[in-house]
Short mmCIF file of C-alpha atoms in Angstrom, two decimals:
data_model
loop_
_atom_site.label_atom_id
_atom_site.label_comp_id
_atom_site.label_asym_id
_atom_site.label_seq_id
_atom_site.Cartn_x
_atom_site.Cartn_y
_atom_site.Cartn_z
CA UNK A 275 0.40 6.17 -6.41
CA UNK A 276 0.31 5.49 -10.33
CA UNK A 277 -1.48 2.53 -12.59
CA UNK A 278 1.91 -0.28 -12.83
CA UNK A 279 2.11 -2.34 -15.53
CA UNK A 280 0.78 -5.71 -15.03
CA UNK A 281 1.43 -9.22 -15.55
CA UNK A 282 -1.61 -11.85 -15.19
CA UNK A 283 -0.52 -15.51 -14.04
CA UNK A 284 -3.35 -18.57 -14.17
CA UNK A 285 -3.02 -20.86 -11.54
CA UNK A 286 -2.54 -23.43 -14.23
CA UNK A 287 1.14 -22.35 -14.13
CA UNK A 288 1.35 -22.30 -10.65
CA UNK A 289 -0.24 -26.08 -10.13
CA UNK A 290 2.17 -26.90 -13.03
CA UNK A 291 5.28 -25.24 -11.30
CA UNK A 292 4.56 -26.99 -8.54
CA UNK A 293 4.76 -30.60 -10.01
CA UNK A 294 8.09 -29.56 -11.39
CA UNK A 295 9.06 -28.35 -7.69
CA UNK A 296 7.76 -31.30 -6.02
CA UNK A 297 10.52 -33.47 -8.51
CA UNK A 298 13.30 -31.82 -7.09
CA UNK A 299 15.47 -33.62 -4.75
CA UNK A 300 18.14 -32.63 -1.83
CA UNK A 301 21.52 -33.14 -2.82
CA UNK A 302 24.58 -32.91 -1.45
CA UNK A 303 25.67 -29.18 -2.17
CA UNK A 304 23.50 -27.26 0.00
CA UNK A 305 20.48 -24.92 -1.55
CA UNK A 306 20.86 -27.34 -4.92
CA UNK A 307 18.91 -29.87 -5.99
CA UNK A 308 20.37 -32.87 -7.64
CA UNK A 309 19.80 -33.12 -11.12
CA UNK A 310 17.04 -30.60 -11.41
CA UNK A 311 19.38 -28.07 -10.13
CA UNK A 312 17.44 -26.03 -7.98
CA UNK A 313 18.60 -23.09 -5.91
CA UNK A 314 16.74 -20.79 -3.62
CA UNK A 315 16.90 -17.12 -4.14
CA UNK A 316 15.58 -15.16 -1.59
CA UNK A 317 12.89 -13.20 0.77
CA UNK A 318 11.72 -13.65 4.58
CA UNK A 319 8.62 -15.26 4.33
CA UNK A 320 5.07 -13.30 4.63
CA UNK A 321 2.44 -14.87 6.63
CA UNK A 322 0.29 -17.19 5.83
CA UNK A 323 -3.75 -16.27 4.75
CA UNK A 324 -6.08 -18.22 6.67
CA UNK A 325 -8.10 -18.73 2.73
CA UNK A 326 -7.52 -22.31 1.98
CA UNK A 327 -3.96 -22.43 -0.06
CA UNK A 328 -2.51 -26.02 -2.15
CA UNK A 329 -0.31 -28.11 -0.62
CA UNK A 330 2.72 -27.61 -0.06
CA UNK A 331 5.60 -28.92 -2.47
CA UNK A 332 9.08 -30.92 -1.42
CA UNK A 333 11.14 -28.73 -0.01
CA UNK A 334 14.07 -26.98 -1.13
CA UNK A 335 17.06 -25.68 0.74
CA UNK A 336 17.36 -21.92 1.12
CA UNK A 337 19.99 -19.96 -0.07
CA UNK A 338 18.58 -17.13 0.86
CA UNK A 339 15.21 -15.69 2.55
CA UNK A 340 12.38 -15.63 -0.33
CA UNK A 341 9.69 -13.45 -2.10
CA UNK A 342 6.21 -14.88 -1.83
CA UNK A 343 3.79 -13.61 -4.75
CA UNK A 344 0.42 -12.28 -3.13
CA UNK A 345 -3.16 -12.99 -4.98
CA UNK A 346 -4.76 -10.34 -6.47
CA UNK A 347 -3.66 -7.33 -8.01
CA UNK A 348 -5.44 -4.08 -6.54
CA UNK A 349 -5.78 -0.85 -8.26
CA UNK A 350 -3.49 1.80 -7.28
CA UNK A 351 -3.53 5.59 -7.25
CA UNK A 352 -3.94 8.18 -9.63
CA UNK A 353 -1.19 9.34 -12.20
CA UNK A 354 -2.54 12.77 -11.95
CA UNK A 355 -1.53 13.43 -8.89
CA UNK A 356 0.59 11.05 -7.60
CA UNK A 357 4.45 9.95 -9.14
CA UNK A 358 4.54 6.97 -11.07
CA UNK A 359 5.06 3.87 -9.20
CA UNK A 360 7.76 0.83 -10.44
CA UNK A 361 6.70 -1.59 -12.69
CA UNK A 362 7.67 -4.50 -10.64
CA UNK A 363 7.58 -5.68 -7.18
CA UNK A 364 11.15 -5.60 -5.32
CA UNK A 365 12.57 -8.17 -2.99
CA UNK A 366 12.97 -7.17 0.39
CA UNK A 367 16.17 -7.50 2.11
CA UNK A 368 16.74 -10.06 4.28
CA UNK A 369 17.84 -7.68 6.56
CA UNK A 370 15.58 -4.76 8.12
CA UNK A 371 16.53 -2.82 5.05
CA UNK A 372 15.15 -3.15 1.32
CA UNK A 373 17.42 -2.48 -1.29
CA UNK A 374 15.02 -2.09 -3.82
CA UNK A 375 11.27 -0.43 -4.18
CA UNK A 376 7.87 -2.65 -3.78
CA UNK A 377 5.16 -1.96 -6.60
CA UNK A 378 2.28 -0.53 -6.08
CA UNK A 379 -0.84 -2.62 -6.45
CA UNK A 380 -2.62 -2.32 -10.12
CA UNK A 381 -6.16 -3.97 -11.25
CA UNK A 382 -6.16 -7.16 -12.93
CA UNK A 383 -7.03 -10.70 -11.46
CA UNK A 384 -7.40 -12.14 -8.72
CA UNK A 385 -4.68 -14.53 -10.10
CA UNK A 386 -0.72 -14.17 -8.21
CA UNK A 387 1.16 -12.10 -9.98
CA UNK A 388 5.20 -13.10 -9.52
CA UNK A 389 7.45 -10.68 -7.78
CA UNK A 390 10.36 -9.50 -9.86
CA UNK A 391 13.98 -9.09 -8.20
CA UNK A 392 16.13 -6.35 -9.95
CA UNK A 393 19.39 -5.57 -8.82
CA UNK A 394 19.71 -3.01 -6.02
CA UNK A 395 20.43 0.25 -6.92
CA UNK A 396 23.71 0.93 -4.83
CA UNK A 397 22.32 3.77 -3.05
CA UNK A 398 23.53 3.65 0.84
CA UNK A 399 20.89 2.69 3.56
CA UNK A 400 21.17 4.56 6.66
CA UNK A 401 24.01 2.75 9.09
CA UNK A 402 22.09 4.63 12.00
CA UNK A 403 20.21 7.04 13.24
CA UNK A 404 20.07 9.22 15.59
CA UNK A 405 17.89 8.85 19.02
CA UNK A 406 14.98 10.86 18.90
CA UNK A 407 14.01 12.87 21.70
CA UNK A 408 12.02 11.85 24.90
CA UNK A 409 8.97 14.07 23.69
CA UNK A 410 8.80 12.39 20.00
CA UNK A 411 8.41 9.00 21.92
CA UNK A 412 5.92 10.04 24.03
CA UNK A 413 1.70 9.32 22.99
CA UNK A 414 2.35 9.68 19.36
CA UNK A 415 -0.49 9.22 16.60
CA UNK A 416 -0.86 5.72 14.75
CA UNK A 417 1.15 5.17 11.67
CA UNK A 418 2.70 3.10 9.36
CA UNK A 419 3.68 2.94 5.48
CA UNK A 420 2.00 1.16 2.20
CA UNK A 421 5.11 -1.63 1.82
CA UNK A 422 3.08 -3.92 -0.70
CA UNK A 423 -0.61 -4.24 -1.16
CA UNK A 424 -0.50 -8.42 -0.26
CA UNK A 425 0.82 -10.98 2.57
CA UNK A 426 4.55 -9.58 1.56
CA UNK A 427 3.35 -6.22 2.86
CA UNK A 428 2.35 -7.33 6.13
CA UNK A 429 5.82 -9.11 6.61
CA UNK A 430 7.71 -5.94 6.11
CA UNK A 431 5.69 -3.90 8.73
CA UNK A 432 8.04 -5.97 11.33
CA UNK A 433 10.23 -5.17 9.42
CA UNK A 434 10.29 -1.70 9.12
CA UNK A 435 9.55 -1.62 12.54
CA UNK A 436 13.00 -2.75 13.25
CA UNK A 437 14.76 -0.45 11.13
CA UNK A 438 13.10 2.67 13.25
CA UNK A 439 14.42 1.10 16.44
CA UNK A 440 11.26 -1.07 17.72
CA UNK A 441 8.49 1.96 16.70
CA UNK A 442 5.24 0.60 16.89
CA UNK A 443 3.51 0.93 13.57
CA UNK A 444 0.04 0.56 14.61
CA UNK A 445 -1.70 0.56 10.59
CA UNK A 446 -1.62 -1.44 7.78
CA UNK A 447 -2.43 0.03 4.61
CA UNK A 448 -3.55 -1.66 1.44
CA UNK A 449 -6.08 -1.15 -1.45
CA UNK A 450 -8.71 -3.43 -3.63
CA UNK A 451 -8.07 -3.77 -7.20
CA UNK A 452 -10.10 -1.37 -9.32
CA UNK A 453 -10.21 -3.72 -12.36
CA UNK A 454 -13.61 -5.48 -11.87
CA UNK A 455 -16.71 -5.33 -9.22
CA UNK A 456 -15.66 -8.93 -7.97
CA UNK A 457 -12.18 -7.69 -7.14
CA UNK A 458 -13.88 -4.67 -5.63
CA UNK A 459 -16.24 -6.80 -3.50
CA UNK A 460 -12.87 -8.35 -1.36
CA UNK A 461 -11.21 -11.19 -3.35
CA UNK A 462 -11.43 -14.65 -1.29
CA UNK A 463 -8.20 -15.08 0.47
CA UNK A 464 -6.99 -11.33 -0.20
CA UNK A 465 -8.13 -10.06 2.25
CA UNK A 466 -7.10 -12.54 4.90
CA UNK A 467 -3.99 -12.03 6.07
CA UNK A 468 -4.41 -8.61 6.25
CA UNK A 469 -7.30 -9.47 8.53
CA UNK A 470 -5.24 -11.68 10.97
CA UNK A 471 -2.60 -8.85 11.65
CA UNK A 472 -5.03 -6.72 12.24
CA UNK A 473 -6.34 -8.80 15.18
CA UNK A 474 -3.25 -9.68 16.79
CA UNK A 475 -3.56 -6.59 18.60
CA UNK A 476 -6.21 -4.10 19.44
CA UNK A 477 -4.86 -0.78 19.30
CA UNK A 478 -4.04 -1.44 15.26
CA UNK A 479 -5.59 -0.23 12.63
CA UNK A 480 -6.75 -1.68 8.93
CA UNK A 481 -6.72 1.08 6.08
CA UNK A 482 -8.19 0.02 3.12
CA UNK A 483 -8.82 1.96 -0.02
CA UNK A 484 -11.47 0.81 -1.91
CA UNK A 485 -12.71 2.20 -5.76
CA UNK A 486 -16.42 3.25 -6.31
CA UNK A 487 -16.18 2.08 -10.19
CA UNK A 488 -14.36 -0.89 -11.66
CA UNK A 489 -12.12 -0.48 -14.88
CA UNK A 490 -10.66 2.50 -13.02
CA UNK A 491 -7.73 3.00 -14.12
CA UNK A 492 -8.51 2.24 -18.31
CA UNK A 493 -8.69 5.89 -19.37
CA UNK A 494 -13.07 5.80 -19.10
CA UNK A 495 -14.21 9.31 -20.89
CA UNK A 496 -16.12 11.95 -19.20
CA UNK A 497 -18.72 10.92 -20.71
CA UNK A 498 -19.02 7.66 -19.41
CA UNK A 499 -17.73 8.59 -16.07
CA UNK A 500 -21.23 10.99 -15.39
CA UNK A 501 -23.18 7.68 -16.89
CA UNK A 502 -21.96 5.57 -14.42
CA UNK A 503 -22.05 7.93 -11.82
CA UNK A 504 -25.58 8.48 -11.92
CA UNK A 505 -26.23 4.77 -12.14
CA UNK A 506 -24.46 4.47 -8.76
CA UNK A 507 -26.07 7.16 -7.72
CA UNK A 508 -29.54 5.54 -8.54
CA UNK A 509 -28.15 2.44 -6.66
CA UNK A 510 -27.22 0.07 -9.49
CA UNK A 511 -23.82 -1.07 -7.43
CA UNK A 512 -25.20 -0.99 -3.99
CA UNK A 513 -24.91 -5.21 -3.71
CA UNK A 514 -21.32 -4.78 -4.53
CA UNK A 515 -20.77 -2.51 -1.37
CA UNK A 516 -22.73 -4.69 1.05
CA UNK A 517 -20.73 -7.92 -0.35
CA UNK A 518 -17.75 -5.93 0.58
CA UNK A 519 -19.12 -4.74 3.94
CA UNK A 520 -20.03 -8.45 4.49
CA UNK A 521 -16.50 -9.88 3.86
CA UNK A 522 -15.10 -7.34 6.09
CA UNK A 523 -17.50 -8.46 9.21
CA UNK A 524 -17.05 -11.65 8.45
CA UNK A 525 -13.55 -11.84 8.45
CA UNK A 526 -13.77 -10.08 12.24
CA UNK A 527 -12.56 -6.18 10.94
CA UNK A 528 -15.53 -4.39 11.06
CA UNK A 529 -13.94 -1.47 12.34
CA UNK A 530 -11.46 -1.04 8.95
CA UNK A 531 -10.84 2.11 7.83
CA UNK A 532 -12.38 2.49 4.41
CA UNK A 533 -10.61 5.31 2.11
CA UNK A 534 -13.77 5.18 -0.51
CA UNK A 535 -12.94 6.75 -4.08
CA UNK A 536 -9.87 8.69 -3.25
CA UNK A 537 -8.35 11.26 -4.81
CA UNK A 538 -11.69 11.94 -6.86
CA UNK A 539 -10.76 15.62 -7.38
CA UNK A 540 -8.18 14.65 -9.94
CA UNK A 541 -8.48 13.17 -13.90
CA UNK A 542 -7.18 9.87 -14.06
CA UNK A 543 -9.54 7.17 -11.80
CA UNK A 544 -12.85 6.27 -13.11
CA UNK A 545 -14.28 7.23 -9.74
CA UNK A 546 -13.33 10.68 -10.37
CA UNK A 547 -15.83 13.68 -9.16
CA UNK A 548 -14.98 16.12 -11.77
CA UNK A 549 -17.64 15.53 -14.40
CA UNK A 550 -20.49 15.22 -12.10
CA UNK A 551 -20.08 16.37 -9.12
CA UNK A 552 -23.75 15.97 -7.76
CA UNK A 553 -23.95 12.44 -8.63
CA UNK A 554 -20.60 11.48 -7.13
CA UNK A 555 -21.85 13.21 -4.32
CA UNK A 556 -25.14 10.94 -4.05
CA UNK A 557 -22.97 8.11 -5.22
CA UNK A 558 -21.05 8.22 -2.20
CA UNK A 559 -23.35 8.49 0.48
CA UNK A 560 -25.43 5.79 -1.26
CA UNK A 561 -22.23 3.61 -0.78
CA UNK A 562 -21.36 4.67 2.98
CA UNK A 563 -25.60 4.03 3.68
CA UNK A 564 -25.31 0.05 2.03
CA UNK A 565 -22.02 -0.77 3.91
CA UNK A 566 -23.39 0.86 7.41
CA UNK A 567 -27.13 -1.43 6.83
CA UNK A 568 -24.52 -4.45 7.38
CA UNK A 569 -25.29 -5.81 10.77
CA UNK A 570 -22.18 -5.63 13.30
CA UNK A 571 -20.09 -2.90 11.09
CA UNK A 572 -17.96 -0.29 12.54
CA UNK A 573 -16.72 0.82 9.39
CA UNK A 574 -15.00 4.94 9.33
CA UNK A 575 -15.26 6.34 5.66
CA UNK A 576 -11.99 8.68 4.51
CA UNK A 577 -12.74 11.56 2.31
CA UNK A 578 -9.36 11.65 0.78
CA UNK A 579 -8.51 14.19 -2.32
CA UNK A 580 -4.94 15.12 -3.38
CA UNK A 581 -3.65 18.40 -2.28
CA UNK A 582 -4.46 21.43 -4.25
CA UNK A 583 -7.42 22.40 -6.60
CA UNK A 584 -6.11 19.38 -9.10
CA UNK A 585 -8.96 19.26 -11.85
CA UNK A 586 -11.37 20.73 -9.86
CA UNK A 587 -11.46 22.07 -5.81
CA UNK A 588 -11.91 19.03 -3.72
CA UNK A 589 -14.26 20.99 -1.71
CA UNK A 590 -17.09 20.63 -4.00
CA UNK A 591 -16.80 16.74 -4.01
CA UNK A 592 -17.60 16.79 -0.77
CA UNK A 593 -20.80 14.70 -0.14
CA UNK A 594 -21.49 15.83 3.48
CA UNK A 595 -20.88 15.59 7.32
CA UNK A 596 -23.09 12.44 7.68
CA UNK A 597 -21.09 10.53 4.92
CA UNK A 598 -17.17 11.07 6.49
CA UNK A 599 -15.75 10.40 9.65
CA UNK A 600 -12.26 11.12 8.45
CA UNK A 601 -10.89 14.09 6.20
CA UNK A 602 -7.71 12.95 4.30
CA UNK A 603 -5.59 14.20 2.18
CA UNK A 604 -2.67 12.68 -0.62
CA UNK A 605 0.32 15.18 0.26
CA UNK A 606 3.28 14.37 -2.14
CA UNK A 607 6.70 16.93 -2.58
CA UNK A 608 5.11 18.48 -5.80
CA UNK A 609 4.93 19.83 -8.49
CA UNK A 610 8.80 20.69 -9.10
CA UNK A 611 9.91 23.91 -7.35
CA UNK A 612 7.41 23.98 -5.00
CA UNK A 613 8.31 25.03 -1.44
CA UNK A 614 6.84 23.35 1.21
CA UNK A 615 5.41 26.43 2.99
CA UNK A 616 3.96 27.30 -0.68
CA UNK A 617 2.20 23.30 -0.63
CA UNK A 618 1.07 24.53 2.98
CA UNK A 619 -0.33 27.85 1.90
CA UNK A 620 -2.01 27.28 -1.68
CA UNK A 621 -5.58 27.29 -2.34
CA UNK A 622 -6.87 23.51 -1.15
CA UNK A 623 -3.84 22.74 0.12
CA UNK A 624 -2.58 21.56 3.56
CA UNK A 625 -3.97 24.91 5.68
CA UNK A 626 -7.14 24.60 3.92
CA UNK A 627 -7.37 21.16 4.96
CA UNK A 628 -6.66 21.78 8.26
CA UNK A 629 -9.15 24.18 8.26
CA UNK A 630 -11.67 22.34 6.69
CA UNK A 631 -11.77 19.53 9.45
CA UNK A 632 -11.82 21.58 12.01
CA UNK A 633 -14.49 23.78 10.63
CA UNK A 634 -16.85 20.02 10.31
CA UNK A 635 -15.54 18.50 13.28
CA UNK A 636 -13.88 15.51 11.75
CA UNK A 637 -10.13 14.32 12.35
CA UNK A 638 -8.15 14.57 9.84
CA UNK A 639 -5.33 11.80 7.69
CA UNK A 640 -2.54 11.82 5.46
CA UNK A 641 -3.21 7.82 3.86
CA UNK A 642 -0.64 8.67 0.89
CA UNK A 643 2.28 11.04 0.92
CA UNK A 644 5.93 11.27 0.48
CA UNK A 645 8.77 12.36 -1.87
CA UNK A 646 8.14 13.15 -5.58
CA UNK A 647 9.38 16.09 -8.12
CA UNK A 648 11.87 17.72 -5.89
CA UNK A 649 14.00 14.60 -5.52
CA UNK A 650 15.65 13.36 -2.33
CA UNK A 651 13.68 16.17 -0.47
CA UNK A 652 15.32 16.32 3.02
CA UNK A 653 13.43 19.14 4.10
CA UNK A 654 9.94 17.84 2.75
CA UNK A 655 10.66 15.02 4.69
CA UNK A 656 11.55 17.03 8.15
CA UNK A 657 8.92 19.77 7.25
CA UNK A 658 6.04 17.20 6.44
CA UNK A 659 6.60 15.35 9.76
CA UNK A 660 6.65 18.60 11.96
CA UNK A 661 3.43 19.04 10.12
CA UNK A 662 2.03 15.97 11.18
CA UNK A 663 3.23 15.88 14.89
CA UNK A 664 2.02 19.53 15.03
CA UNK A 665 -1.90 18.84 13.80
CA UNK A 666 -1.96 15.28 14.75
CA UNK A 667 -3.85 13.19 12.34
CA UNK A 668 -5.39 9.69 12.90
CA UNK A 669 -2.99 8.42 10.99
CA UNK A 670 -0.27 8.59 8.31
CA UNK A 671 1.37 5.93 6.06
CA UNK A 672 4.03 6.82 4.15
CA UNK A 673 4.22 5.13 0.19
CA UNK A 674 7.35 3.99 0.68
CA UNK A 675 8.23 2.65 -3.28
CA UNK A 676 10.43 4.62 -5.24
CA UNK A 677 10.38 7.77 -6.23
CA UNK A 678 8.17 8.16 -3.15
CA UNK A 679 9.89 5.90 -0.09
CA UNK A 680 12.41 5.82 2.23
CA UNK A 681 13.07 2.56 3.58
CA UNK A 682 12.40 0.23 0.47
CA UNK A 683 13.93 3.13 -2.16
CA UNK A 684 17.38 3.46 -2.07
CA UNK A 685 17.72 6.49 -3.97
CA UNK A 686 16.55 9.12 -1.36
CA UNK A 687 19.65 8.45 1.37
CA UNK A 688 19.09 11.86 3.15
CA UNK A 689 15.50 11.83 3.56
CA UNK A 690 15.69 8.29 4.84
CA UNK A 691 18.12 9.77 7.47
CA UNK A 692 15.74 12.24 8.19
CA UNK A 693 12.34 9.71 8.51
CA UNK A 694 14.72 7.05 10.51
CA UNK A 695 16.05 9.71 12.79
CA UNK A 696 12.53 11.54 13.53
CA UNK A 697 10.55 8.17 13.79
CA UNK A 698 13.21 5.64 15.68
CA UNK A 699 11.62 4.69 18.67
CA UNK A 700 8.20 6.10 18.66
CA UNK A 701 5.39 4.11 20.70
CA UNK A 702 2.18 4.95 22.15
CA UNK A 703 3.06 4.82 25.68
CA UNK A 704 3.97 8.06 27.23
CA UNK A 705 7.48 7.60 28.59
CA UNK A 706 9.04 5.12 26.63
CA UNK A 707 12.77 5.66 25.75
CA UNK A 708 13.04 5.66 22.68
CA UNK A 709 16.22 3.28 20.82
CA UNK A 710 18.99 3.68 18.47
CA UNK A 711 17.93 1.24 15.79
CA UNK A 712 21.08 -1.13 14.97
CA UNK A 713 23.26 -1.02 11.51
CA UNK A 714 21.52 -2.53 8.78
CA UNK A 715 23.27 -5.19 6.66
CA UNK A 716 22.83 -5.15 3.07
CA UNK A 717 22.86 -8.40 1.61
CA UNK A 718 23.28 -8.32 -2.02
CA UNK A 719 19.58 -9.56 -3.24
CA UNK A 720 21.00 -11.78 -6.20
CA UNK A 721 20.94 -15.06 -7.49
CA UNK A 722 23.90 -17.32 -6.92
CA UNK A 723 26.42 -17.07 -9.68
CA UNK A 724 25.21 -19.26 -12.82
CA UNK A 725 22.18 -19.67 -11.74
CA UNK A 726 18.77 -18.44 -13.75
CA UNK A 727 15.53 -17.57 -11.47
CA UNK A 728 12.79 -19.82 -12.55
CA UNK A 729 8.85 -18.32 -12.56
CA UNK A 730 7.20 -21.05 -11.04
CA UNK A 731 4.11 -19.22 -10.24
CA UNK A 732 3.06 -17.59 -6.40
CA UNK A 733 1.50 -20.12 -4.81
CA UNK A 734 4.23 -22.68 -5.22
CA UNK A 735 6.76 -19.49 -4.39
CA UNK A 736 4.61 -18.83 -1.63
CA UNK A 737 4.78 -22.14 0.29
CA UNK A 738 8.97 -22.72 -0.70
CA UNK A 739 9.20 -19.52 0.77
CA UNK A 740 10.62 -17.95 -2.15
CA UNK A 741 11.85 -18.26 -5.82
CA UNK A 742 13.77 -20.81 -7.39
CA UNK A 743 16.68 -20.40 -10.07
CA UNK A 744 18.50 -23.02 -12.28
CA UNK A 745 21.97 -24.23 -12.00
CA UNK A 746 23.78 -23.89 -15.33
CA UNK A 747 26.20 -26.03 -14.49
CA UNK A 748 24.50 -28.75 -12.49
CA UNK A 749 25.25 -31.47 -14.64
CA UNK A 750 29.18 -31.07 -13.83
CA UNK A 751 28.07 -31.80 -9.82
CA UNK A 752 28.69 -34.74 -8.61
CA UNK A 753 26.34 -37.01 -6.83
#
């Protein structure tokens, strides 16, 4: 996934928004407020974070389901080798399918940043699909999709869920933001929800990707880059680990899956390996050493480059069998033209990372791919799976934001028909049927007519349960 463009909010606006809120009375039309002229525009609501959150304001009538803002703003994947993400988060549908694509998470603040609702893009979801066979159902490998990096990506997973006909996705996937060390060492109340979902069963699985440097996305030269490596490497960020590790235990998920410095074989994160190999090598295992000291962690550590030789072979980033319990790789359809036997047989590429885990015992994971240069990809997207099912990783998560996605991107209809059909149904237990999911319903995802969305800030959004928009014609209602 690529840097977004970001949009800091201070939670001066949102205690402010909230007084304004809090004025707004019921009146007779229903989702309108009298004389403020409030509507609610829409968004199921994402669960709640056990971090202490403000009080909730008056309530407001829904129009339609709502888009809670998350804290924090994490630092997302490299441009290098992965597409370019959307610049704004998306609404979900109210329904069990998106019409629009969910941003990926970029570093700034810990501050909310607002969700944005564009207008869907008109591309067809999927009416059905068909049932999978009783063998695809049967024992099948944990997985799941990045859907947003906050509380609003933990309520789609349900939903998402539903649209595949009841499949069990069994991991969450999210990442830190990359733009400071105290955003790297677990935000208060970031963290939180995605810690309570994780314990509300036992067979699921955190995966959390987590940057080595901060300002990790702002372009850092080479030069730097080998500076700071070797500081790391002579332990000058260790405390910022072992906070992390400590939040992690604390908040009861010792066992998260941590996907440390990925994609380091490429040009574009400060945590990159390329101009010092050796030191991001002792980097690394200084890291993995300070979070294992904590007392009561389980952590596994994901070794996760992008497919191919990128800026240099991923191979000699690779800091050693003590330091990795899991060999990833970012898989996306590119570049343009290429075949997906060809992504399979190139030097670093899929075979060689089969190979590679096998040859250091370690189980291998796919924590990023999906669609890319080659478009709406329907053979990527059968190919890739086959892939998957055949060599089994610990798990997969698609990025399902546009260009990438399936569910939440509406602009790759026969790929989605493809992921919907080959995933409906899938559970762990052997034997299950598998189900034909139902129709999806597409509800439109705008504002009532003359009526203006109003930025109130997340925290108040979060609590109503969604945005608010202004009547421009409330002073013709009547009381």
């Amino acid at each position: 996934m690529a840097p977004q463009q970001r949009r800091a909010r201070s939670r001066r606006l949102a205690v402010i928004a909230a007084t304004v809120a809090a004025s707004a009375v019921l009146a007779s039309g229903p989702g309108f407020a009298a004389g403020a002229g409030v509507v609610r525009v829409a968004d199921p609501p994402a669960p709640t974070p056990t971090a202490p959150t403000p009080a909730a304001p008056a309530a407001v009538v829904p129009a339609v389901p709502a888009v809670p803002a998350v804290p924090a703003v994490p630092s997302a994947p490299a441009l290098s080798t992965t597409p370019a993400a959307p610049s704004a988060a998306v609404t979900p549908a109210q329904s069990p399918a998106p019409t629009g694509e969910s941003a990926a998470p970029t570093g700034e603040s810990v501050t909310p940043t607002p969700s944005v609702t564009p207008t869907p893009s008109g591309a067809p979801t999927p009416s059905g699909a068909p049932t999978p066979s009783g063998a695809a159902a049967q024992s099948v490998p944990a997985f799941g999709a990045y859907l947003d990096y906050g509380a609003l990506g933990v309520a789609r997973i349900a939903e998402l869920s539903e649209w595949l006909g009841g499949s069990k996705l069994r991991v969450g996937h999210t990442y830190l933001p990359g733009d400071s060390w105290h955003n790297i060492e677990g935000p208060p109340g970031f963290l939180d929800v995605w810690a309570d979902w994780r314990l509300e069963q036992d067979d699921r699985m955190l995966v959390l990707n987590v940057p080595m440097m901060e300002r990790n996305e702002e372009g850092v030269s080479d030069a730097e880059v080998r500076g700071l490596l070797r500081q790391g490497a002579a332990g000058e960020f260790d405390h910022h680990f072992r906070a992390l590790a400590q939040r992690l235990v604390a908040l009861k998920v010792p066992d998260t899956v941590i996907v440390l410095g990925w994609e380091m074989n490429g040009i574009t994160y400060t945590h990159r390996c390329g101009p010092d190999p050796e030191a991001w090598k002792k980097y690394w295992n200084r890291i993995v050493s300070t979070m294992r000291s904590v007392p009561g962690q389980k952590f596994r550590f994901d070794f996760t480059p992008s497919r191919g030789k990128d800026a240099v072979p991923w191979t000699e980033c690779y800091p050693g069998d003590d330091t990795v319990d899991i060999l990833g790789m970012d898989s996306y359809d590119q570049p343009t033209g290429l075949s997906f036997d060809e992504q399979v047989k190139e030097p670093y590429g899929l075979q060689a990372h089969v190979d590679f885990a096998k040859a250091h015992g370690k189980p291998i994971s796919y924590p990023e791919w999906g669609l890319f240069r080659n478009g709406d990809n329907a053979e990527y997207m059968r190919r890739m799976i086959a892939w998957m099912d055949e060599h089994r990783p610990l798990y997969n998560t698609l990025t399902d934001y546009c260009p990438h996605g399936v569910w939440q991107c509406r602009q790759n209809p026969r790929s989605s028909e493809v992921y919907r059909s080959l995933l409906s149904g899938r559970v762990d237990e052997p034997g299950t049927p598998p189900t034909t999911p139902a129709p999806s319903q597409e509800p439109s995802g705008e504002p009532p007519a003359n009526c203006t969305p109003m930025d109130l800030g997340d925290w108040v959004e979060y609590w109503l349960g969604g945005k608010l928009c202004f009547r421009l014609d409330w002073w013709s209602k009547s009381g």
